[in-house]
Amino acid sequence: MIKKELNYDVIILGAGPAGFSCAIYTARGNLKTAVLDVNMFGGQPSNYLEIENYPGFPIIGGCELMEKFEQHIDKFGVEKFPMVEIKNIKLQGKIKAVECNDTVYKAPCIIIATGASNKKLNINGEEEFKCRGVSYCAVCDGAFYKDKTVTVIGGGNSALEEAVYLTKYAKKVYVVHRRNDFRADKTVQERALNNSKIEFILNCIPVEIQGDNTVKNIVLENIATKEKTILETQGVFPYIGLCPNTDLIQNQIKLNNQGFIETDINMQTSIEGVYAAGDVRNTLLRQVITAAADGAIAAQSAVRYIESIKENIKV
Ligand code: NAP
């Protein structure tokens, strides 16, 4: 089948905070810009109930903030392609290509802002009970657990924030964490520790999820004693960190030992004309504001790169 070919100055892969902010800057920098995403636009923050550390908005819904980002790119005529099925990505060479079912998107410059997804526990029962008691999105599924008992795994911001959120519905929320100390910010910790519906089970890891049609128990193992206990629960919400969304590019580009894309301070990757921004790259902090800032820098690098190509053609 002959595919339709669409040509741009820059293609942005991913429509979360990094991709959106990138698009604002590339479009304002006069680059013909396309934003593609395999999902609906909005990225991870669309799943957050509330965000309270994005400057200028003391508290705002994740969806609402991402809608504002999207409305902002609409002002600059960015071409938007949500829910695309990407078959192949070619990063090497002067012209990069993103091949979808019936269209090939081409540009001399690509910015990868594909974000990251929730890491899996990789224990028995996790896959089997997915959507039948195992969920990675409290905001999407929390309401199904009204007056039930649920278990959150992890000790970072996501685990503790989502545990607090789940107390709106569940009668009891266990937080299982493998250490005594939490990685979450102090304010987030305090909110969870002061919530009477939350009980912490520390120094334990989950080793199996059990049930029949739906989840009934989670088996925990004490890290020090190796003693196993069975906890009755109807829901399991793993929040044990993020893994980068690099499926279609990981053999083409330099990654760090955890699989995140290596960039320099200008968001330049190991390939000329390819930049990365946001949660998908090696970075200290994964927040809406840092992703948006990365996007702006990556866009500026892209603008300069395209200008340099055009200069070379003139000479
Ligand atoms: P995270 O900060 O990496 O925390 C992951 C937690 O899961 C850690 O407590 C870790 O334990 C535990 N863990 C990791 N692997 C495990 C395993 N196999 N079994 C059991 N426990 C395991 O991840 P996150 O909470 O998803 O957050 C990701 C990023 O997004 C962070 O940068 C975070 O600050 C940011 N975030 C920010 C906000 C906000 O600012 N409002 C909200 C959500 C997320 P150890 O501590 O022992 O390593």
GROMACS .gro file of C-alpha atoms and ligand atoms in nm:
model
  363
    1MET     CA    1   0.000   0.000   0.000
    2ILE     CA    2   0.132   0.345  -0.091
    3LYS     CA    3   0.137   0.559   0.220
    4LYS     CA    4   0.056   0.928   0.237
    5GLU     CA    5   0.368   1.136   0.310
    6LEU     CA    6   0.351   1.443   0.536
    7ASN     CA    7   0.657   1.667   0.571
    8TYR     CA    8   0.745   1.895   0.862
    9ASP     CA    9   1.042   2.084   1.005
   10VAL     CA   10   1.001   1.901   1.332
   11ILE     CA   11   0.805   1.603   1.460
   12ILE     CA   12   0.736   1.584   1.833
   13LEU     CA   13   0.665   1.236   1.963
   14GLY     CA   14   0.449   1.252   2.274
   15ALA     CA   15   0.182   1.498   2.386
   16GLY     CA   16   0.242   1.538   2.758
   17PRO     CA   17   0.388   1.848   2.927
   18ALA     CA   18   0.725   1.810   2.748
   19GLY     CA   19   0.571   1.764   2.403
   20PHE     CA   20   0.318   2.044   2.448
   21SER     CA   21   0.570   2.298   2.570
   22CYS     CA   22   0.808   2.194   2.295
   23ALA     CA   23   0.537   2.254   2.033
   24ILE     CA   24   0.465   2.604   2.165
   25TYR     CA   25   0.831   2.696   2.124
   26THR     CA   26   0.893   2.528   1.785
   27ALA     CA   27   0.576   2.677   1.636
   28ARG     CA   28   0.663   3.022   1.769
   29GLY     CA   29   1.012   2.966   1.627
   30ASN     CA   30   0.843   2.931   1.285
   31LEU     CA   31   0.899   2.558   1.246
   32LYS     CA   32   0.625   2.356   1.079
   33THR     CA   33   0.541   2.128   1.370
   34ALA     CA   34   0.354   1.799   1.408
   35VAL     CA   35   0.277   1.638   1.744
   36LEU     CA   36   0.204   1.264   1.745
   37ASP     CA   37   0.094   1.042   2.031
   38VAL     CA   38  -0.003   0.676   2.047
   39ASN     CA   39  -0.259   0.770   2.315
   40MET     CA   40  -0.498   1.057   2.371
   41PHE     CA   41  -0.317   1.387   2.429
   42GLY     CA   42  -0.227   1.488   2.787
   43GLY     CA   43   0.032   1.232   2.897
   44GLN     CA   44   0.070   1.106   3.252
   45PRO     CA   45  -0.059   1.419   3.433
   46SER     CA   46  -0.404   1.351   3.282
   47ASN     CA   47  -0.424   1.065   3.535
   48TYR     CA   48  -0.337   1.283   3.833
   49LEU     CA   49  -0.634   1.406   4.033
   50GLU     CA   50  -0.461   1.721   4.148
   51ILE     CA   51  -0.128   1.893   4.092
   52GLU     CA   52  -0.017   2.137   4.355
   53ASN     CA   53   0.339   2.223   4.256
   54TYR     CA   54   0.297   2.379   3.913
   55PRO     CA   55   0.377   2.748   3.960
   56GLY     CA   56   0.085   2.983   3.918
   57PHE     CA   57  -0.170   2.713   3.999
   58PRO     CA   58  -0.167   2.637   4.374
   59ILE     CA   59  -0.399   2.347   4.298
   60ILE     CA   60  -0.529   2.229   3.961
   61GLY     CA   61  -0.664   1.902   3.819
   62GLY     CA   62  -0.412   1.712   3.603
   63CYS     CA   63  -0.659   1.691   3.314
   64GLU     CA   64  -0.745   2.058   3.340
   65LEU     CA   65  -0.380   2.164   3.329
   66MET     CA   66  -0.312   1.945   3.025
   67GLU     CA   67  -0.621   2.085   2.850
   68LYS     CA   68  -0.477   2.432   2.904
   69PHE     CA   69  -0.144   2.316   2.755
   70GLU     CA   70  -0.326   2.174   2.453
   71GLN     CA   71  -0.535   2.489   2.401
   72HIS     CA   72  -0.209   2.681   2.408
   73ILE     CA   73  -0.056   2.480   2.118
   74ASP     CA   74  -0.381   2.524   1.921
   75LYS     CA   75  -0.314   2.898   1.921
   76PHE     CA   76  -0.002   2.842   1.710
   77GLY     CA   77  -0.141   2.610   1.443
   78VAL     CA   78   0.048   2.299   1.548
   79GLU     CA   79  -0.074   1.988   1.361
   80LYS     CA   80  -0.200   1.727   1.607
   81PHE     CA   81  -0.219   1.351   1.558
   82PRO     CA   82  -0.347   1.165   1.867
   83MET     CA   83  -0.395   0.786   1.885
   84VAL     CA   84  -0.158   0.706   1.597
   85GLU     CA   85  -0.038   0.349   1.558
   86ILE     CA   86   0.335   0.378   1.503
   87LYS     CA   87   0.489   0.089   1.309
   88ASN     CA   88   0.845   0.210   1.278
   89ILE     CA   89   1.067   0.506   1.362
   90LYS     CA   90   1.382   0.592   1.167
   91LEU     CA   91   1.609   0.829   1.356
   92GLN     CA   92   1.931   0.797   1.154
   93GLY     CA   93   2.001   1.000   0.842
   94LYS     CA   94   1.920   1.354   0.733
   95ILE     CA   95   1.545   1.292   0.714
   96LYS     CA   96   1.383   1.115   1.008
   97ALA     CA   97   1.063   0.919   0.954
   98VAL     CA   98   0.773   0.801   1.167
   99GLU     CA   99   0.579   0.533   0.984
  100CYS     CA  100   0.216   0.480   1.080
  101ASN     CA  101  -0.056   0.264   0.924
  102ASP     CA  102  -0.138   0.479   0.624
  103THR     CA  103   0.093   0.779   0.666
  104VAL     CA  104   0.465   0.845   0.691
  105TYR     CA  105   0.557   1.161   0.881
  106LYS     CA  106   0.897   1.303   0.779
  107ALA     CA  107   1.119   1.579   0.917
  108PRO     CA  108   1.490   1.663   0.953
  109CYS     CA  109   1.438   1.689   1.328
  110ILE     CA  110   1.258   1.475   1.586
  111ILE     CA  111   1.197   1.548   1.953
  112ILE     CA  112   1.121   1.245   2.169
  113ALA     CA  113   0.888   1.334   2.454
  114THR     CA  114   0.719   0.996   2.496
  115GLY     CA  115   0.734   1.000   2.877
  116ALA     CA  116   0.735   0.695   3.099
  117SER     CA  117   0.491   0.429   3.219
  118ASN     CA  118   0.436   0.259   3.553
  119LYS     CA  119   0.688  -0.016   3.629
  120LYS     CA  120   0.547  -0.366   3.679
  121LEU     CA  121   0.599  -0.573   3.995
  122ASN     CA  122   0.664  -0.883   3.783
  123ILE     CA  123   0.511  -1.119   4.037
  124ASN     CA  124   0.263  -1.403   3.996
  125GLY     CA  125  -0.094  -1.282   3.960
  126GLU     CA  126  -0.007  -0.928   3.846
  127GLU     CA  127  -0.081  -0.988   3.478
  128GLU     CA  128  -0.360  -1.238   3.546
  129PHE     CA  129  -0.559  -0.994   3.762
  130LYS     CA  130  -0.491  -0.680   3.557
  131CYS     CA  131  -0.824  -0.490   3.536
  132ARG     CA  132  -0.971  -0.745   3.779
  133GLY     CA  133  -0.821  -0.596   4.093
  134VAL     CA  134  -0.477  -0.486   3.976
  135SER     CA  135  -0.472  -0.125   3.858
  136TYR     CA  136  -0.204   0.132   3.781
  137CYS     CA  137  -0.444   0.429   3.793
  138ALA     CA  138  -0.620   0.520   4.117
  139VAL     CA  139  -0.796   0.814   3.956
  140CYS     CA  140  -0.941   0.593   3.682
  141ASP     CA  141  -1.038   0.294   3.898
  142GLY     CA  142  -1.063   0.420   4.258
  143ALA     CA  143  -1.442   0.450   4.249
  144PHE     CA  144  -1.471   0.071   4.190
  145TYR     CA  145  -1.335   0.014   4.542
  146LYS     CA  146  -1.605   0.188   4.745
  147ASP     CA  147  -1.600   0.045   5.101
  148LYS     CA  148  -1.339  -0.215   5.000
  149THR     CA  149  -0.983  -0.276   5.112
  150VAL     CA  150  -0.702  -0.188   4.874
  151THR     CA  151  -0.323  -0.214   4.884
  152VAL     CA  152  -0.081   0.036   4.735
  153ILE     CA  153   0.279  -0.070   4.673
  154GLY     CA  154   0.567   0.181   4.691
  155GLY     CA  155   0.704   0.464   4.900
  156GLY     CA  156   0.739   0.746   4.646
  157ASN     CA  157   0.518   1.048   4.570
  158SER     CA  158   0.288   0.847   4.344
  159ALA     CA  159   0.225   0.569   4.598
  160LEU     CA  160   0.150   0.801   4.888
  161GLU     CA  161  -0.054   1.053   4.689
  162GLU     CA  162  -0.263   0.779   4.529
  163ALA     CA  163  -0.308   0.605   4.866
  164VAL     CA  164  -0.456   0.926   5.007
  165TYR     CA  165  -0.678   0.958   4.699
  166LEU     CA  166  -0.804   0.600   4.740
  167THR     CA  167  -0.921   0.674   5.096
  168LYS     CA  168  -1.203   0.876   4.935
  169TYR     CA  169  -1.358   0.543   4.835
  170ALA     CA  170  -1.194   0.250   5.013
  171LYS     CA  171  -1.268   0.174   5.378
  172LYS     CA  172  -0.901   0.078   5.431
  173VAL     CA  173  -0.582   0.139   5.236
  174TYR     CA  174  -0.262  -0.054   5.309
  175VAL     CA  175   0.064   0.093   5.187
  176VAL     CA  176   0.331  -0.173   5.148
  177HIS     CA  177   0.684  -0.038   5.122
  178ARG     CA  178   1.016  -0.221   5.113
  179ARG     CA  179   1.197   0.019   5.350
  180ASN     CA  180   1.140   0.226   5.666
  181ASP     CA  181   1.203   0.560   5.492
  182PHE     CA  182   0.991   0.706   5.220
  183ARG     CA  183   1.109   0.863   4.897
  184ALA     CA  184   0.800   1.086   4.880
  185ASP     CA  185   0.818   1.460   4.960
  186LYS     CA  186   0.772   1.542   5.330
  187THR     CA  187   0.432   1.713   5.281
  188VAL     CA  188   0.303   1.411   5.089
  189GLN     CA  189   0.434   1.177   5.361
  190GLU     CA  190   0.265   1.380   5.634
  191ARG     CA  191  -0.069   1.375   5.456
  192ALA     CA  192  -0.054   0.996   5.421
  193LEU     CA  193   0.080   0.932   5.773
  194ASN     CA  194  -0.198   1.146   5.922
  195ASN     CA  195  -0.476   0.969   5.732
  196SER     CA  196  -0.653   0.730   5.968
  197LYS     CA  197  -0.771   0.503   5.686
  198ILE     CA  198  -0.411   0.427   5.580
  199GLU     CA  199  -0.205   0.153   5.747
  200PHE     CA  200   0.162   0.117   5.658
  201ILE     CA  201   0.331  -0.221   5.625
  202LEU     CA  202   0.704  -0.153   5.606
  203ASN     CA  203   1.009  -0.360   5.514
  204CYS     CA  204   0.793  -0.590   5.304
  205ILE     CA  205   0.763  -0.669   4.934
  206PRO     CA  206   0.472  -0.830   4.752
  207VAL     CA  207   0.550  -1.176   4.615
  208GLU     CA  208   0.215  -1.296   4.478
  209ILE     CA  209  -0.136  -1.170   4.403
  210GLN     CA  210  -0.408  -1.431   4.456
  211GLY     CA  211  -0.778  -1.454   4.377
  212ASP     CA  212  -1.045  -1.629   4.174
  213ASN     CA  213  -1.234  -1.404   3.933
  214THR     CA  214  -1.096  -1.098   4.106
  215VAL     CA  215  -0.818  -1.024   4.355
  216LYS     CA  216  -0.869  -1.166   4.705
  217ASN     CA  217  -0.522  -1.156   4.867
  218ILE     CA  218  -0.172  -1.029   4.833
  219VAL     CA  219   0.118  -1.233   4.971
  220LEU     CA  220   0.390  -1.025   5.136
  221GLU     CA  221   0.743  -1.120   5.236
  222ASN     CA  222   0.934  -0.948   5.514
  223ILE     CA  223   1.270  -0.836   5.372
  224ALA     CA  224   1.468  -0.923   5.687
  225THR     CA  225   1.299  -1.239   5.818
  226LYS     CA  226   1.165  -1.375   5.484
  227GLU     CA  227   0.844  -1.450   5.674
  228LYS     CA  228   0.539  -1.455   5.447
  229THR     CA  229   0.197  -1.312   5.538
  230ILE     CA  230  -0.129  -1.312   5.347
  231LEU     CA  231  -0.317  -0.984   5.340
  232GLU     CA  232  -0.682  -0.975   5.240
  233THR     CA  233  -0.737  -0.708   4.975
  234GLN     CA  234  -0.967  -0.649   4.682
  235GLY     CA  235  -0.741  -0.411   4.495
  236VAL     CA  236  -0.366  -0.380   4.430
  237PHE     CA  237  -0.219  -0.052   4.302
  238PRO     CA  238   0.155  -0.081   4.222
  239TYR     CA  239   0.331   0.258   4.219
  240ILE     CA  240   0.694   0.148   4.215
  241GLY     CA  241   0.840   0.398   3.971
  242LEU     CA  242   0.857   0.456   3.602
  243CYS     CA  243   1.008   0.292   3.297
  244PRO     CA  244   1.076   0.501   2.985
  245ASN     CA  245   0.856   0.466   2.676
  246THR     CA  246   1.132   0.387   2.426
  247ASP     CA  247   1.003   0.065   2.265
  248LEU     CA  248   1.049   0.167   1.901
  249ILE     CA  249   1.380   0.351   1.938
  250GLN     CA  250   1.583   0.173   2.201
  251ASN     CA  251   1.818   0.005   1.956
  252GLN     CA  252   1.889   0.328   1.772
  253ILE     CA  253   1.983   0.575   2.043
  254LYS     CA  254   2.209   0.590   2.349
  255LEU     CA  255   2.026   0.504   2.672
  256ASN     CA  256   2.149   0.504   3.032
  257ASN     CA  257   2.164   0.183   3.236
  258GLN     CA  258   1.798   0.224   3.337
  259GLY     CA  259   1.685   0.268   2.977
  260PHE     CA  260   1.629   0.646   2.984
  261ILE     CA  261   1.757   0.847   2.684
  262GLU     CA  262   2.094   1.013   2.740
  263THR     CA  263   2.093   1.385   2.658
  264ASP     CA  264   2.322   1.679   2.715
  265ILE     CA  265   2.202   2.005   2.872
  266ASN     CA  266   2.060   2.113   2.535
  267MET     CA  267   1.849   1.794   2.516
  268GLN     CA  268   2.072   1.667   2.233
  269THR     CA  269   2.074   1.287   2.210
  270SER     CA  270   2.340   1.064   2.056
  271ILE     CA  271   2.190   1.125   1.708
  272GLU     CA  272   2.218   1.450   1.513
  273GLY     CA  273   1.878   1.619   1.474
  274VAL     CA  274   1.720   1.410   1.751
  275TYR     CA  275   1.640   1.564   2.090
  276ALA     CA  276   1.465   1.423   2.396
  277ALA     CA  277   1.264   1.597   2.668
  278GLY     CA  278   1.076   1.511   2.986
  279ASP     CA  279   1.040   1.183   3.173
  280VAL     CA  280   1.187   0.972   2.892
  281ARG     CA  281   1.536   1.121   2.936
  282ASN     CA  282   1.802   1.094   3.206
  283THR     CA  283   1.696   1.356   3.455
  284LEU     CA  284   1.702   1.417   3.828
  285LEU     CA  285   1.340   1.522   3.864
  286ARG     CA  286   1.028   1.406   3.681
  287GLN     CA  287   0.764   1.674   3.725
  288VAL     CA  288   0.532   1.871   3.498
  289ILE     CA  289   0.751   2.179   3.536
  290THR     CA  290   1.078   2.000   3.454
  291ALA     CA  291   0.921   1.825   3.154
  292ALA     CA  292   0.785   2.158   3.028
  293ALA     CA  293   1.125   2.324   3.077
  294ASP     CA  294   1.300   2.039   2.891
  295GLY     CA  295   1.051   2.084   2.609
  296ALA     CA  296   1.136   2.453   2.575
  297ILE     CA  297   1.511   2.381   2.564
  298ALA     CA  298   1.470   2.093   2.315
  299ALA     CA  299   1.259   2.321   2.095
  300GLN     CA  300   1.522   2.595   2.101
  301SER     CA  301   1.787   2.339   2.003
  302ALA     CA  302   1.561   2.222   1.720
  303VAL     CA  303   1.510   2.578   1.595
  304ARG     CA  304   1.886   2.633   1.587
  305TYR     CA  305   1.944   2.296   1.417
  306ILE     CA  306   1.692   2.369   1.141
  307GLU     CA  307   1.840   2.719   1.092
  308SER     CA  308   2.188   2.565   1.058
  309ILE     CA  309   2.065   2.318   0.795
  310LYS     CA  310   1.901   2.600   0.598
  311GLU     CA  311   2.223   2.808   0.622
  312ASN     CA  312   2.426   2.516   0.488
  313ILE     CA  313   2.191   2.474   0.193
  314LYS     CA  314   2.227   2.847   0.106
  315VAL     CA  315   2.612   2.833   0.112
  316NAP     P1  316   0.970   0.671   4.262
  316NAP     O1  317   0.985   0.807   4.318
  316NAP     O2  318   1.082   0.613   4.182
  316NAP     O3  319   0.934   0.572   4.382
  316NAP     C1  320   0.917   0.436   4.359
  316NAP     C2  321   0.894   0.367   4.491
  316NAP     O4  322   0.869   0.228   4.467
  316NAP     C3  323   1.016   0.375   4.584
  316NAP     O5  324   0.972   0.399   4.716
  316NAP     C4  325   1.081   0.238   4.568
  316NAP     O6  326   1.143   0.195   4.687
  316NAP     C5  327   0.963   0.148   4.540
  316NAP     N1  328   1.001   0.034   4.454
  316NAP     C6  329   1.073   0.035   4.341
  316NAP     N2  330   1.083  -0.088   4.287
  316NAP     C7  331   1.015  -0.170   4.370
  316NAP     C8  332   0.988  -0.309   4.368
  316NAP     N3  333   1.030  -0.390   4.270
  316NAP     N4  334   0.914  -0.361   4.470
  316NAP     C9  335   0.868  -0.282   4.570
  316NAP     N5  336   0.890  -0.148   4.577
  316NAP    C10  337   0.963  -0.093   4.477
  316NAP     O7  338   0.842   0.660   4.164
  316NAP     P2  339   0.703   0.742   4.162
  316NAP     O8  340   0.649   0.760   4.298
  316NAP     O9  341   0.621   0.673   4.058
  316NAP    O10  342   0.746   0.882   4.105
  316NAP    C11  343   0.813   0.893   3.978
  316NAP    C12  344   0.856   1.037   3.958
  316NAP    O11  345   0.741   1.120   3.944
  316NAP    C13  346   0.935   1.090   4.078
  316NAP    O12  347   1.032   1.177   4.030
  316NAP    C14  348   0.831   1.164   4.158
  316NAP    O13  349   0.881   1.266   4.240
  316NAP    C15  350   0.742   1.221   4.046
  316NAP     N6  351   0.605   1.244   4.095
  316NAP    C16  352   0.582   1.366   4.148
  316NAP    C17  353   0.456   1.394   4.196
  316NAP    C18  354   0.432   1.532   4.252
  316NAP    O14  355   0.526   1.607   4.268
  316NAP     N7  356   0.309   1.570   4.284
  316NAP    C19  357   0.355   1.299   4.195
  316NAP    C20  358   0.384   1.173   4.145
  316NAP    C21  359   0.511   1.145   4.095
  316NAP     P3  360   1.281   0.262   4.739
  316NAP    O15  361   1.242   0.395   4.794
  316NAP    O16  362   1.330   0.165   4.839
  316NAP    O17  363   1.370   0.271   4.618
   0.00000   0.00000   0.00000
